[in-house]
């Protein structure tokens, strides 16, 4: 499929999606969001793909929702179109892991999109922020909900109320970013990490992701019960037998994703 606002490639068992509207710092216009959804649908349906990397350009991962598209819209436009809900949440429904590789600006919807991914790898130029307050609105793609879960109330509130950006080091300290990598290595390293995940037992990977995400949806006792049931169910897979036998026999496991 050919795309106008993104580039899509596969590297081994990893699907790579590159946001590609550099003239607008990858502002997340509706056609881009639609294409992103199509690309994710394709990777989800492709058995050969085990994980996805979502990245942007050198200057920006994405500088937010498209302000030029939004500016003329009125309340009924956005309400009736269910603006943002439609399409944006596709990342969060992806069963395969999606890793954000962030270089440059991840602002507004760009920061929110990175936070929808399973974890964020960044280079030293990454800057995260929710600057919507400066343009007369508030975050609308989950920023007020996900940012506090990543970095706690105080920092999230400060960022949302002032629009201040966090650099990569602060973002790593605060827990928004899992690791900072050198700029030249960011994409290759993200693909390597995704490739490692893609090489593991697919059912275990899907269950592990589902179980961690449950921590954000439920109380502790219920979450632990959920985890325990999924843990038990891995014992019904051939991959659990193979993985543990391989450990005991001191060899590499040959997972069948069954
Ligand atoms: N929407 C549309 N166009 C954007 C954009 C955006 N979010 N961000 C940047 N651009 C465009 C600029 O208009 C400019 O286009 P022209 O060359 O046609 O003028 C081009 O990208 C380059 O941008 P700048 O000249 O501004 O570049 P800069 O280096 O001077 O500044 C920046 C970079 C600090 C990121 C600045 O572009 C900026 O502040 N962008 C807007 C950030 C923002 O407010 N994001 C939140 C959007 S609202 C939102 O996301 C709602 C939600 O929760 C879903």
PDB file of C-alpha atoms and ligand atoms in Angstrom:
ATOM      1  CA  UNK A   1       0.000   0.000   0.000  1.00  0.00           C
ATOM      2  CA  UNK A   2       1.297   3.505  -0.707  1.00  0.00           C
ATOM      3  CA  UNK A   3       1.008   6.218   1.927  1.00  0.00           C
ATOM      4  CA  UNK A   4       1.337  10.002   1.798  1.00  0.00           C
ATOM      5  CA  UNK A   5       1.968  10.860   5.439  1.00  0.00           C
ATOM      6  CA  UNK A   6       3.821   7.851   6.784  1.00  0.00           C
ATOM      7  CA  UNK A   7       6.448   5.400   5.567  1.00  0.00           C
ATOM      8  CA  UNK A   8       6.081   1.737   6.346  1.00  0.00           C
ATOM      9  CA  UNK A   9       8.676  -0.999   6.148  1.00  0.00           C
ATOM     10  CA  UNK A  10       9.425  -4.365   7.665  1.00  0.00           C
ATOM     11  CA  UNK A  11      12.771  -5.285   9.164  1.00  0.00           C
ATOM     12  CA  UNK A  12      12.739  -9.008   9.820  1.00  0.00           C
ATOM     13  CA  UNK A  13       9.841  -9.662  12.162  1.00  0.00           C
ATOM     14  CA  UNK A  14       9.489  -5.968  13.046  1.00  0.00           C
ATOM     15  CA  UNK A  15       7.066  -3.545  11.431  1.00  0.00           C
ATOM     16  CA  UNK A  16       8.397   0.013  11.273  1.00  0.00           C
ATOM     17  CA  UNK A  17       6.092   3.003  10.855  1.00  0.00           C
ATOM     18  CA  UNK A  18       7.723   6.389  10.252  1.00  0.00           C
ATOM     19  CA  UNK A  19       5.547   9.489  10.633  1.00  0.00           C
ATOM     20  CA  UNK A  20       6.473  11.477   7.561  1.00  0.00           C
ATOM     21  CA  UNK A  21       5.087  15.022   7.275  1.00  0.00           C
ATOM     22  CA  UNK A  22       8.348  16.848   7.945  1.00  0.00           C
ATOM     23  CA  UNK A  23       7.069  20.128   6.472  1.00  0.00           C
ATOM     24  CA  UNK A  24       4.557  20.277   9.366  1.00  0.00           C
ATOM     25  CA  UNK A  25       6.789  18.633  11.997  1.00  0.00           C
ATOM     26  CA  UNK A  26       4.632  15.504  11.617  1.00  0.00           C
ATOM     27  CA  UNK A  27       1.496  17.314  12.799  1.00  0.00           C
ATOM     28  CA  UNK A  28      -1.082  14.574  13.176  1.00  0.00           C
ATOM     29  CA  UNK A  29      -3.700  15.436  10.559  1.00  0.00           C
ATOM     30  CA  UNK A  30      -6.693  13.184   9.977  1.00  0.00           C
ATOM     31  CA  UNK A  31      -5.289  11.548   6.796  1.00  0.00           C
ATOM     32  CA  UNK A  32      -2.090  10.665   8.709  1.00  0.00           C
ATOM     33  CA  UNK A  33      -4.086   9.107  11.538  1.00  0.00           C
ATOM     34  CA  UNK A  34      -6.099   7.122   9.003  1.00  0.00           C
ATOM     35  CA  UNK A  35      -2.919   5.841   7.331  1.00  0.00           C
ATOM     36  CA  UNK A  36      -1.406   4.958  10.706  1.00  0.00           C
ATOM     37  CA  UNK A  37      -4.483   2.878  11.477  1.00  0.00           C
ATOM     38  CA  UNK A  38      -4.205   1.066   8.149  1.00  0.00           C
ATOM     39  CA  UNK A  39      -0.526   0.323   8.728  1.00  0.00           C
ATOM     40  CA  UNK A  40      -1.219  -1.013  12.222  1.00  0.00           C
ATOM     41  CA  UNK A  41      -4.091  -3.145  10.889  1.00  0.00           C
ATOM     42  CA  UNK A  42      -1.671  -4.588   8.333  1.00  0.00           C
ATOM     43  CA  UNK A  43       0.993  -5.450  10.897  1.00  0.00           C
ATOM     44  CA  UNK A  44      -1.576  -6.900  13.303  1.00  0.00           C
ATOM     45  CA  UNK A  45      -2.876  -9.196  10.565  1.00  0.00           C
ATOM     46  CA  UNK A  46       0.609 -10.268   9.445  1.00  0.00           C
ATOM     47  CA  UNK A  47       1.722 -13.410  11.308  1.00  0.00           C
ATOM     48  CA  UNK A  48       5.324 -12.738  10.324  1.00  0.00           C
ATOM     49  CA  UNK A  49       5.348  -9.517  12.388  1.00  0.00           C
ATOM     50  CA  UNK A  50       5.869  -9.797  16.140  1.00  0.00           C
ATOM     51  CA  UNK A  51       6.290  -6.165  17.187  1.00  0.00           C
ATOM     52  CA  UNK A  52       6.050  -2.646  15.789  1.00  0.00           C
ATOM     53  CA  UNK A  53       8.257   0.438  16.093  1.00  0.00           C
ATOM     54  CA  UNK A  54       6.638   3.851  15.667  1.00  0.00           C
ATOM     55  CA  UNK A  55       9.014   6.718  14.994  1.00  0.00           C
ATOM     56  CA  UNK A  56       9.112  10.180  13.465  1.00  0.00           C
ATOM     57  CA  UNK A  57      11.739  12.435  11.961  1.00  0.00           C
ATOM     58  CA  UNK A  58      14.919  14.042  13.272  1.00  0.00           C
ATOM     59  CA  UNK A  59      13.330  17.309  14.355  1.00  0.00           C
ATOM     60  CA  UNK A  60      10.005  15.930  15.501  1.00  0.00           C
ATOM     61  CA  UNK A  61       8.395  12.681  16.478  1.00  0.00           C
ATOM     62  CA  UNK A  62       5.194  14.719  16.127  1.00  0.00           C
ATOM     63  CA  UNK A  63       4.413  18.328  17.122  1.00  0.00           C
ATOM     64  CA  UNK A  64       0.817  17.535  17.998  1.00  0.00           C
ATOM     65  CA  UNK A  65      -2.567  17.372  16.378  1.00  0.00           C
ATOM     66  CA  UNK A  66      -2.771  19.550  13.266  1.00  0.00           C
ATOM     67  CA  UNK A  67      -3.569  23.057  14.533  1.00  0.00           C
ATOM     68  CA  UNK A  68      -4.365  24.287  11.011  1.00  0.00           C
ATOM     69  CA  UNK A  69      -6.957  21.528  10.619  1.00  0.00           C
ATOM     70  CA  UNK A  70      -8.452  22.136  14.080  1.00  0.00           C
ATOM     71  CA  UNK A  71      -8.559  25.947  14.141  1.00  0.00           C
ATOM     72  CA  UNK A  72     -11.798  26.430  12.128  1.00  0.00           C
ATOM     73  CA  UNK A  73     -13.715  23.560  13.743  1.00  0.00           C
ATOM     74  CA  UNK A  74     -16.541  24.396  16.142  1.00  0.00           C
ATOM     75  CA  UNK A  75     -17.989  22.394  19.000  1.00  0.00           C
ATOM     76  CA  UNK A  76     -20.553  20.523  16.906  1.00  0.00           C
ATOM     77  CA  UNK A  77     -17.927  19.704  14.264  1.00  0.00           C
ATOM     78  CA  UNK A  78     -15.641  17.977  16.757  1.00  0.00           C
ATOM     79  CA  UNK A  79     -18.457  16.451  18.800  1.00  0.00           C
ATOM     80  CA  UNK A  80     -20.324  14.994  15.857  1.00  0.00           C
ATOM     81  CA  UNK A  81     -17.121  13.795  14.166  1.00  0.00           C
ATOM     82  CA  UNK A  82     -15.961  12.381  17.516  1.00  0.00           C
ATOM     83  CA  UNK A  83     -12.714  14.131  16.653  1.00  0.00           C
ATOM     84  CA  UNK A  84      -9.619  12.357  18.074  1.00  0.00           C
ATOM     85  CA  UNK A  85     -11.466   9.209  19.231  1.00  0.00           C
ATOM     86  CA  UNK A  86     -11.877   8.038  15.665  1.00  0.00           C
ATOM     87  CA  UNK A  87      -8.582   6.427  14.650  1.00  0.00           C
ATOM     88  CA  UNK A  88      -6.207   7.750  17.305  1.00  0.00           C
ATOM     89  CA  UNK A  89      -6.909   4.981  19.806  1.00  0.00           C
ATOM     90  CA  UNK A  90      -5.913   2.279  17.293  1.00  0.00           C
ATOM     91  CA  UNK A  91      -2.457   2.095  18.882  1.00  0.00           C
ATOM     92  CA  UNK A  92      -3.985   1.223  22.232  1.00  0.00           C
ATOM     93  CA  UNK A  93      -5.972  -1.661  20.786  1.00  0.00           C
ATOM     94  CA  UNK A  94      -2.938  -3.215  19.085  1.00  0.00           C
ATOM     95  CA  UNK A  95      -2.280  -6.624  20.630  1.00  0.00           C
ATOM     96  CA  UNK A  96       1.305  -6.769  19.409  1.00  0.00           C
ATOM     97  CA  UNK A  97       3.785  -4.548  21.266  1.00  0.00           C
ATOM     98  CA  UNK A  98       4.287  -1.061  19.822  1.00  0.00           C
ATOM     99  CA  UNK A  99       7.477   0.769  20.787  1.00  0.00           C
ATOM    100  CA  UNK A 100       7.800   4.529  20.323  1.00  0.00           C
ATOM    101  CA  UNK A 101      11.241   5.744  19.207  1.00  0.00           C
ATOM    102  CA  UNK A 102      11.244   9.482  19.856  1.00  0.00           C
ATOM    103  CA  UNK A 103      13.685  12.023  18.463  1.00  0.00           C
ATOM    104  CA  UNK A 104      12.975  15.761  18.710  1.00  0.00           C
ATOM    105  CA  UNK A 105       9.585  17.188  19.617  1.00  0.00           C
ATOM    106  CA  UNK A 106       6.820  14.956  20.985  1.00  0.00           C
ATOM    107  CA  UNK A 107       4.254  17.615  21.829  1.00  0.00           C
ATOM    108  CA  UNK A 108       0.527  17.601  22.460  1.00  0.00           C
ATOM    109  CA  UNK A 109      -0.954  14.748  20.447  1.00  0.00           C
ATOM    110  CA  UNK A 110       2.623  13.660  19.647  1.00  0.00           C
ATOM    111  CA  UNK A 111       3.390  13.136  23.334  1.00  0.00           C
ATOM    112  CA  UNK A 112       0.007  11.492  23.763  1.00  0.00           C
ATOM    113  CA  UNK A 113       0.638   9.181  20.835  1.00  0.00           C
ATOM    114  CA  UNK A 114       4.022   8.159  22.266  1.00  0.00           C
ATOM    115  CA  UNK A 115       2.311   7.460  25.596  1.00  0.00           C
ATOM    116  CA  UNK A 116      -0.240   5.211  23.850  1.00  0.00           C
ATOM    117  CA  UNK A 117       2.667   2.973  22.826  1.00  0.00           C
ATOM    118  CA  UNK A 118       3.886   0.245  25.178  1.00  0.00           C
ATOM    119  CA  UNK A 119       7.128   1.993  26.027  1.00  0.00           C
ATOM    120  CA  UNK A 120       9.156   4.925  24.843  1.00  0.00           C
ATOM    121  CA  UNK A 121      12.789   4.904  23.764  1.00  0.00           C
ATOM    122  CA  UNK A 122      14.188   8.387  23.174  1.00  0.00           C
ATOM    123  CA  UNK A 123      17.375  10.018  21.985  1.00  0.00           C
ATOM    124  CA  UNK A 124      19.054  12.922  23.734  1.00  0.00           C
ATOM    125  CA  UNK A 125      17.219  15.499  21.558  1.00  0.00           C
ATOM    126  CA  UNK A 126      13.734  14.339  22.587  1.00  0.00           C
ATOM    127  CA  UNK A 127      11.411  16.935  24.123  1.00  0.00           C
ATOM    128  CA  UNK A 128       8.047  16.041  25.581  1.00  0.00           C
ATOM    129  CA  UNK A 129       5.241  18.433  26.389  1.00  0.00           C
ATOM    130  CA  UNK A 130       1.519  19.138  26.506  1.00  0.00           C
ATOM    131  CA  UNK A 131       1.417  22.725  25.217  1.00  0.00           C
ATOM    132  CA  UNK A 132      -2.302  22.775  24.383  1.00  0.00           C
ATOM    133  CA  UNK A 133      -2.989  25.279  27.190  1.00  0.00           C
ATOM    134  CA  UNK A 134      -0.968  27.868  25.234  1.00  0.00           C
ATOM    135  CA  UNK A 135      -3.323  27.633  22.269  1.00  0.00           C
ATOM    136  CA  UNK A 136      -6.554  27.871  24.211  1.00  0.00           C
ATOM    137  CA  UNK A 137      -7.387  24.222  24.651  1.00  0.00           C
ATOM    138  CA  UNK A 138      -6.387  21.193  26.709  1.00  0.00           C
ATOM    139  CA  UNK A 139      -4.900  17.787  25.828  1.00  0.00           C
ATOM    140  CA  UNK A 140      -7.503  15.716  24.011  1.00  0.00           C
ATOM    141  CA  UNK A 141      -5.806  12.426  23.220  1.00  0.00           C
ATOM    142  CA  UNK A 142      -5.360  11.161  26.759  1.00  0.00           C
ATOM    143  CA  UNK A 143      -2.603  13.504  28.017  1.00  0.00           C
ATOM    144  CA  UNK A 144      -4.357  14.494  31.236  1.00  0.00           C
ATOM    145  CA  UNK A 145      -4.903  10.807  32.046  1.00  0.00           C
ATOM    146  CA  UNK A 146      -1.781   9.022  30.810  1.00  0.00           C
ATOM    147  CA  UNK A 147       0.833  11.628  31.778  1.00  0.00           C
ATOM    148  CA  UNK A 148      -0.028  11.482  35.527  1.00  0.00           C
ATOM    149  CA  UNK A 149       0.139   7.685  35.330  1.00  0.00           C
ATOM    150  CA  UNK A 150       3.638   7.908  33.843  1.00  0.00           C
ATOM    151  CA  UNK A 151       5.150  10.793  35.849  1.00  0.00           C
ATOM    152  CA  UNK A 152       2.851  11.435  38.827  1.00  0.00           C
ATOM    153  CA  UNK A 153       0.444  14.272  39.519  1.00  0.00           C
ATOM    154  CA  UNK A 154       2.815  17.119  40.339  1.00  0.00           C
ATOM    155  CA  UNK A 155       4.909  16.995  37.175  1.00  0.00           C
ATOM    156  CA  UNK A 156       1.935  16.154  34.965  1.00  0.00           C
ATOM    157  CA  UNK A 157      -0.103  19.011  36.396  1.00  0.00           C
ATOM    158  CA  UNK A 158       2.770  21.455  35.956  1.00  0.00           C
ATOM    159  CA  UNK A 159       3.288  20.405  32.360  1.00  0.00           C
ATOM    160  CA  UNK A 160      -0.394  20.489  31.456  1.00  0.00           C
ATOM    161  CA  UNK A 161      -1.001  23.841  33.184  1.00  0.00           C
ATOM    162  CA  UNK A 162       2.109  25.622  31.902  1.00  0.00           C
ATOM    163  CA  UNK A 163       2.945  23.835  28.651  1.00  0.00           C
ATOM    164  CA  UNK A 164       6.558  23.433  29.819  1.00  0.00           C
ATOM    165  CA  UNK A 165       8.566  20.840  27.908  1.00  0.00           C
ATOM    166  CA  UNK A 166      10.638  18.065  29.488  1.00  0.00           C
ATOM    167  CA  UNK A 167      13.952  17.123  27.956  1.00  0.00           C
ATOM    168  CA  UNK A 168      14.975  13.505  27.501  1.00  0.00           C
ATOM    169  CA  UNK A 169      16.914  13.273  30.774  1.00  0.00           C
ATOM    170  CA  UNK A 170      14.025  14.621  32.831  1.00  0.00           C
ATOM    171  CA  UNK A 171      11.638  12.329  30.970  1.00  0.00           C
ATOM    172  CA  UNK A 172      13.803   9.313  31.759  1.00  0.00           C
ATOM    173  CA  UNK A 173      14.165  10.315  35.428  1.00  0.00           C
ATOM    174  CA  UNK A 174      10.399  10.775  35.663  1.00  0.00           C
ATOM    175  CA  UNK A 175       9.655   7.377  34.125  1.00  0.00           C
ATOM    176  CA  UNK A 176       8.117   8.609  30.875  1.00  0.00           C
ATOM    177  CA  UNK A 177      10.985   7.208  28.847  1.00  0.00           C
ATOM    178  CA  UNK A 178      12.406   3.748  29.447  1.00  0.00           C
ATOM    179  CA  UNK A 179      15.868   4.505  28.003  1.00  0.00           C
ATOM    180  CA  UNK A 180      17.825   7.267  26.270  1.00  0.00           C
ATOM    181  CA  UNK A 181      19.893   6.154  23.304  1.00  0.00           C
ATOM    182  CA  UNK A 182      22.401   8.019  21.133  1.00  0.00           C
ATOM    183  CA  UNK A 183      20.628   9.759  18.247  1.00  0.00           C
ATOM    184  CA  UNK A 184      22.475   7.772  15.570  1.00  0.00           C
ATOM    185  CA  UNK A 185      21.434   4.475  17.148  1.00  0.00           C
ATOM    186  CA  UNK A 186      17.838   5.203  18.145  1.00  0.00           C
ATOM    187  CA  UNK A 187      15.953   3.486  15.338  1.00  0.00           C
ATOM    188  CA  UNK A 188      18.346   0.555  14.966  1.00  0.00           C
ATOM    189  CA  UNK A 189      18.268  -0.072  18.711  1.00  0.00           C
ATOM    190  CA  UNK A 190      14.466   0.223  18.828  1.00  0.00           C
ATOM    191  CA  UNK A 191      14.230  -2.297  15.981  1.00  0.00           C
ATOM    192  CA  UNK A 192      16.674  -4.557  17.825  1.00  0.00           C
ATOM    193  CA  UNK A 193      14.568  -4.441  20.993  1.00  0.00           C
ATOM    194  CA  UNK A 194      11.395  -5.040  18.971  1.00  0.00           C
ATOM    195  CA  UNK A 195      13.144  -7.898  17.157  1.00  0.00           C
ATOM    196  CA  UNK A 196      14.052  -9.502  20.446  1.00  0.00           C
ATOM    197  CA  UNK A 197      10.400  -9.329  21.524  1.00  0.00           C
ATOM    198  CA  UNK A 198       9.263 -10.650  18.137  1.00  0.00           C
ATOM    199  CA  UNK A 199      11.577 -13.655  18.566  1.00  0.00           C
ATOM    200  CA  UNK A 200       9.943 -14.707  21.836  1.00  0.00           C
ATOM    201  CA  UNK A 201       6.836 -16.831  22.282  1.00  0.00           C
ATOM    202  CA  UNK A 202       4.011 -14.772  20.718  1.00  0.00           C
ATOM    203  CA  UNK A 203       1.303 -15.928  23.154  1.00  0.00           C
ATOM    204  CA  UNK A 204       3.537 -15.100  26.128  1.00  0.00           C
ATOM    205  CA  UNK A 205       4.316 -11.666  24.695  1.00  0.00           C
ATOM    206  CA  UNK A 206       0.641 -10.865  24.087  1.00  0.00           C
ATOM    207  CA  UNK A 207      -0.308 -12.066  27.558  1.00  0.00           C
ATOM    208  CA  UNK A 208       2.540 -10.169  29.233  1.00  0.00           C
ATOM    209  CA  UNK A 209       1.442  -6.960  27.502  1.00  0.00           C
ATOM    210  CA  UNK A 210      -2.192  -7.542  28.378  1.00  0.00           C
ATOM    211  CA  UNK A 211      -1.285  -8.226  31.981  1.00  0.00           C
ATOM    212  CA  UNK A 212       0.865  -5.107  32.461  1.00  0.00           C
ATOM    213  CA  UNK A 213      -1.875  -2.989  30.879  1.00  0.00           C
ATOM    214  CA  UNK A 214      -4.354  -4.461  33.336  1.00  0.00           C
ATOM    215  CA  UNK A 215      -2.424  -2.656  36.091  1.00  0.00           C
ATOM    216  CA  UNK A 216      -3.848   0.602  34.726  1.00  0.00           C
ATOM    217  CA  UNK A 217      -7.410  -0.601  34.502  1.00  0.00           C
ATOM    218  CA  UNK A 218      -8.057  -2.348  37.779  1.00  0.00           C
ATOM    219  CA  UNK A 219      -7.278  -2.661  41.504  1.00  0.00           C
ATOM    220  CA  UNK A 220      -4.269  -4.652  42.763  1.00  0.00           C
ATOM    221  CA  UNK A 221      -6.043  -7.822  43.935  1.00  0.00           C
ATOM    222  CA  UNK A 222      -8.081  -8.108  40.753  1.00  0.00           C
ATOM    223  CA  UNK A 223      -5.017  -7.344  38.621  1.00  0.00           C
ATOM    224  CA  UNK A 224      -2.994 -10.033  40.352  1.00  0.00           C
ATOM    225  CA  UNK A 225      -5.813 -12.515  39.875  1.00  0.00           C
ATOM    226  CA  UNK A 226      -5.883 -11.604  36.169  1.00  0.00           C
ATOM    227  CA  UNK A 227      -2.107 -12.061  35.917  1.00  0.00           C
ATOM    228  CA  UNK A 228      -2.270 -15.416  37.718  1.00  0.00           C
ATOM    229  CA  UNK A 229      -4.900 -16.729  35.284  1.00  0.00           C
ATOM    230  CA  UNK A 230      -2.819 -15.687  32.266  1.00  0.00           C
ATOM    231  CA  UNK A 231       0.317 -17.138  33.900  1.00  0.00           C
ATOM    232  CA  UNK A 232      -1.516 -20.438  34.407  1.00  0.00           C
ATOM    233  CA  UNK A 233      -2.691 -20.400  30.803  1.00  0.00           C
ATOM    234  CA  UNK A 234       0.899 -20.173  29.500  1.00  0.00           C
ATOM    235  CA  UNK A 235       1.284 -23.722  30.871  1.00  0.00           C
ATOM    236  CA  UNK A 236      -1.151 -24.780  28.182  1.00  0.00           C
ATOM    237  CA  UNK A 237       1.285 -23.686  25.440  1.00  0.00           C
ATOM    238  CA  UNK A 238       3.939 -25.735  23.684  1.00  0.00           C
ATOM    239  CA  UNK A 239       6.219 -22.719  24.051  1.00  0.00           C
ATOM    240  CA  UNK A 240       6.240 -22.968  27.864  1.00  0.00           C
ATOM    241  CA  UNK A 241       7.355 -26.616  27.638  1.00  0.00           C
ATOM    242  CA  UNK A 242       9.955 -25.727  25.031  1.00  0.00           C
ATOM    243  CA  UNK A 243      11.216 -22.576  26.809  1.00  0.00           C
ATOM    244  CA  UNK A 244      11.742 -24.331  30.128  1.00  0.00           C
ATOM    245  CA  UNK A 245      13.210 -27.480  28.507  1.00  0.00           C
ATOM    246  CA  UNK A 246      15.640 -25.322  26.529  1.00  0.00           C
ATOM    247  CA  UNK A 247      16.771 -23.616  29.744  1.00  0.00           C
ATOM    248  CA  UNK A 248      17.399 -26.955  31.450  1.00  0.00           C
ATOM    249  CA  UNK A 249      19.166 -28.371  28.377  1.00  0.00           C
ATOM    250  CA  UNK A 250      21.261 -25.176  28.032  1.00  0.00           C
ATOM    251  CA  UNK A 251      20.166 -24.437  24.467  1.00  0.00           C
ATOM    252  CA  UNK A 252      18.196 -21.726  22.664  1.00  0.00           C
ATOM    253  CA  UNK A 253      14.427 -22.293  22.646  1.00  0.00           C
ATOM    254  CA  UNK A 254      12.667 -22.843  19.319  1.00  0.00           C
ATOM    255  CA  UNK A 255       9.301 -21.205  19.891  1.00  0.00           C
ATOM    256  CA  UNK A 256       6.377 -22.152  17.658  1.00  0.00           C
ATOM    257  CA  UNK A 257       3.987 -19.459  18.866  1.00  0.00           C
ATOM    258  CA  UNK A 258       1.637 -22.210  19.984  1.00  0.00           C
TER     259      UNK A 258
HETATM  260  N1  LIG B   1      -0.036  21.670  13.636  1.00  0.00           N
HETATM  261  C1  LIG B   1       0.099  22.182  12.405  1.00  0.00           C
HETATM  262  N2  LIG B   1       1.268  22.641  11.945  1.00  0.00           N
HETATM  263  C2  LIG B   1       2.327  22.602  12.758  1.00  0.00           C
HETATM  264  C3  LIG B   1       2.245  22.094  14.066  1.00  0.00           C
HETATM  265  C4  LIG B   1       1.000  21.594  14.496  1.00  0.00           C
HETATM  266  N3  LIG B   1       0.817  21.027  15.707  1.00  0.00           N
HETATM  267  N4  LIG B   1       3.464  22.191  14.644  1.00  0.00           N
HETATM  268  C5  LIG B   1       4.277  22.743  13.723  1.00  0.00           C
HETATM  269  N5  LIG B   1       3.606  23.003  12.601  1.00  0.00           N
HETATM  270  C6  LIG B   1       4.096  23.607  11.346  1.00  0.00           C
HETATM  271  C7  LIG B   1       4.300  25.098  11.504  1.00  0.00           C
HETATM  272  O1  LIG B   1       3.080  25.780  11.336  1.00  0.00           O
HETATM  273  C8  LIG B   1       5.302  25.371  10.425  1.00  0.00           C
HETATM  274  O2  LIG B   1       4.631  25.393   9.188  1.00  0.00           O
HETATM  275  P1  LIG B   1       4.915  26.610   8.127  1.00  0.00           P
HETATM  276  O3  LIG B   1       6.340  26.375   7.722  1.00  0.00           O
HETATM  277  O4  LIG B   1       3.937  26.324   7.047  1.00  0.00           O
HETATM  278  O5  LIG B   1       4.735  27.876   8.868  1.00  0.00           O
HETATM  279  C9  LIG B   1       6.158  24.108  10.431  1.00  0.00           C
HETATM  280  O6  LIG B   1       5.390  23.107  11.073  1.00  0.00           O
HETATM  281  C10 LIG B   1       7.461  24.279  11.229  1.00  0.00           C
HETATM  282  O7  LIG B   1       7.108  24.730  12.523  1.00  0.00           O
HETATM  283  P2  LIG B   1       7.753  26.018  13.219  1.00  0.00           P
HETATM  284  O8  LIG B   1       8.155  27.027  12.192  1.00  0.00           O
HETATM  285  O9  LIG B   1       6.833  26.481  14.293  1.00  0.00           O
HETATM  286  O10 LIG B   1       9.086  25.369  13.838  1.00  0.00           O
HETATM  287  P3  LIG B   1       9.903  25.882  15.095  1.00  0.00           P
HETATM  288  O11 LIG B   1      11.179  25.116  15.095  1.00  0.00           O
HETATM  289  O12 LIG B   1       9.994  27.355  15.113  1.00  0.00           O
HETATM  290  O13 LIG B   1       9.037  25.447  16.385  1.00  0.00           O
HETATM  291  C11 LIG B   1       7.675  23.942  17.672  1.00  0.00           C
HETATM  292  C12 LIG B   1       8.833  24.090  16.664  1.00  0.00           C
HETATM  293  C13 LIG B   1       8.104  24.506  19.045  1.00  0.00           C
HETATM  294  C14 LIG B   1       7.394  22.449  17.817  1.00  0.00           C
HETATM  295  C15 LIG B   1       6.425  24.692  17.165  1.00  0.00           C
HETATM  296  O14 LIG B   1       6.178  24.305  15.824  1.00  0.00           O
HETATM  297  C16 LIG B   1       5.169  24.465  17.940  1.00  0.00           C
HETATM  298  O15 LIG B   1       5.013  25.016  19.026  1.00  0.00           O
HETATM  299  N6  LIG B   1       4.226  23.675  17.400  1.00  0.00           N
HETATM  300  C17 LIG B   1       2.920  23.463  17.980  1.00  0.00           C
HETATM  301  C18 LIG B   1       2.987  22.575  19.214  1.00  0.00           C
HETATM  302  C19 LIG B   1       1.608  22.423  19.825  1.00  0.00           C
HETATM  303  O16 LIG B   1       0.996  23.371  20.281  1.00  0.00           O
HETATM  304  N7  LIG B   1       1.092  21.186  19.842  1.00  0.00           N
HETATM  305  C20 LIG B   1      -0.196  20.866  20.394  1.00  0.00           C
HETATM  306  C21 LIG B   1      -1.222  20.831  19.319  1.00  0.00           C
HETATM  307  S1  LIG B   1      -2.881  20.653  19.960  1.00  0.00           S
HETATM  308  C22 LIG B   1      -3.052  18.972  20.269  1.00  0.00           C
HETATM  309  O17 LIG B   1      -2.153  18.196  20.044  1.00  0.00           O
HETATM  310  C23 LIG B   1      -4.384  18.556  20.825  1.00  0.00           C
HETATM  311  C24 LIG B   1      -4.430  17.162  21.315  1.00  0.00           C
HETATM  312  O18 LIG B   1      -4.242  16.924  22.485  1.00  0.00           O
HETATM  313  C25 LIG B   1      -4.700  16.051  20.435  1.00  0.00           C
END
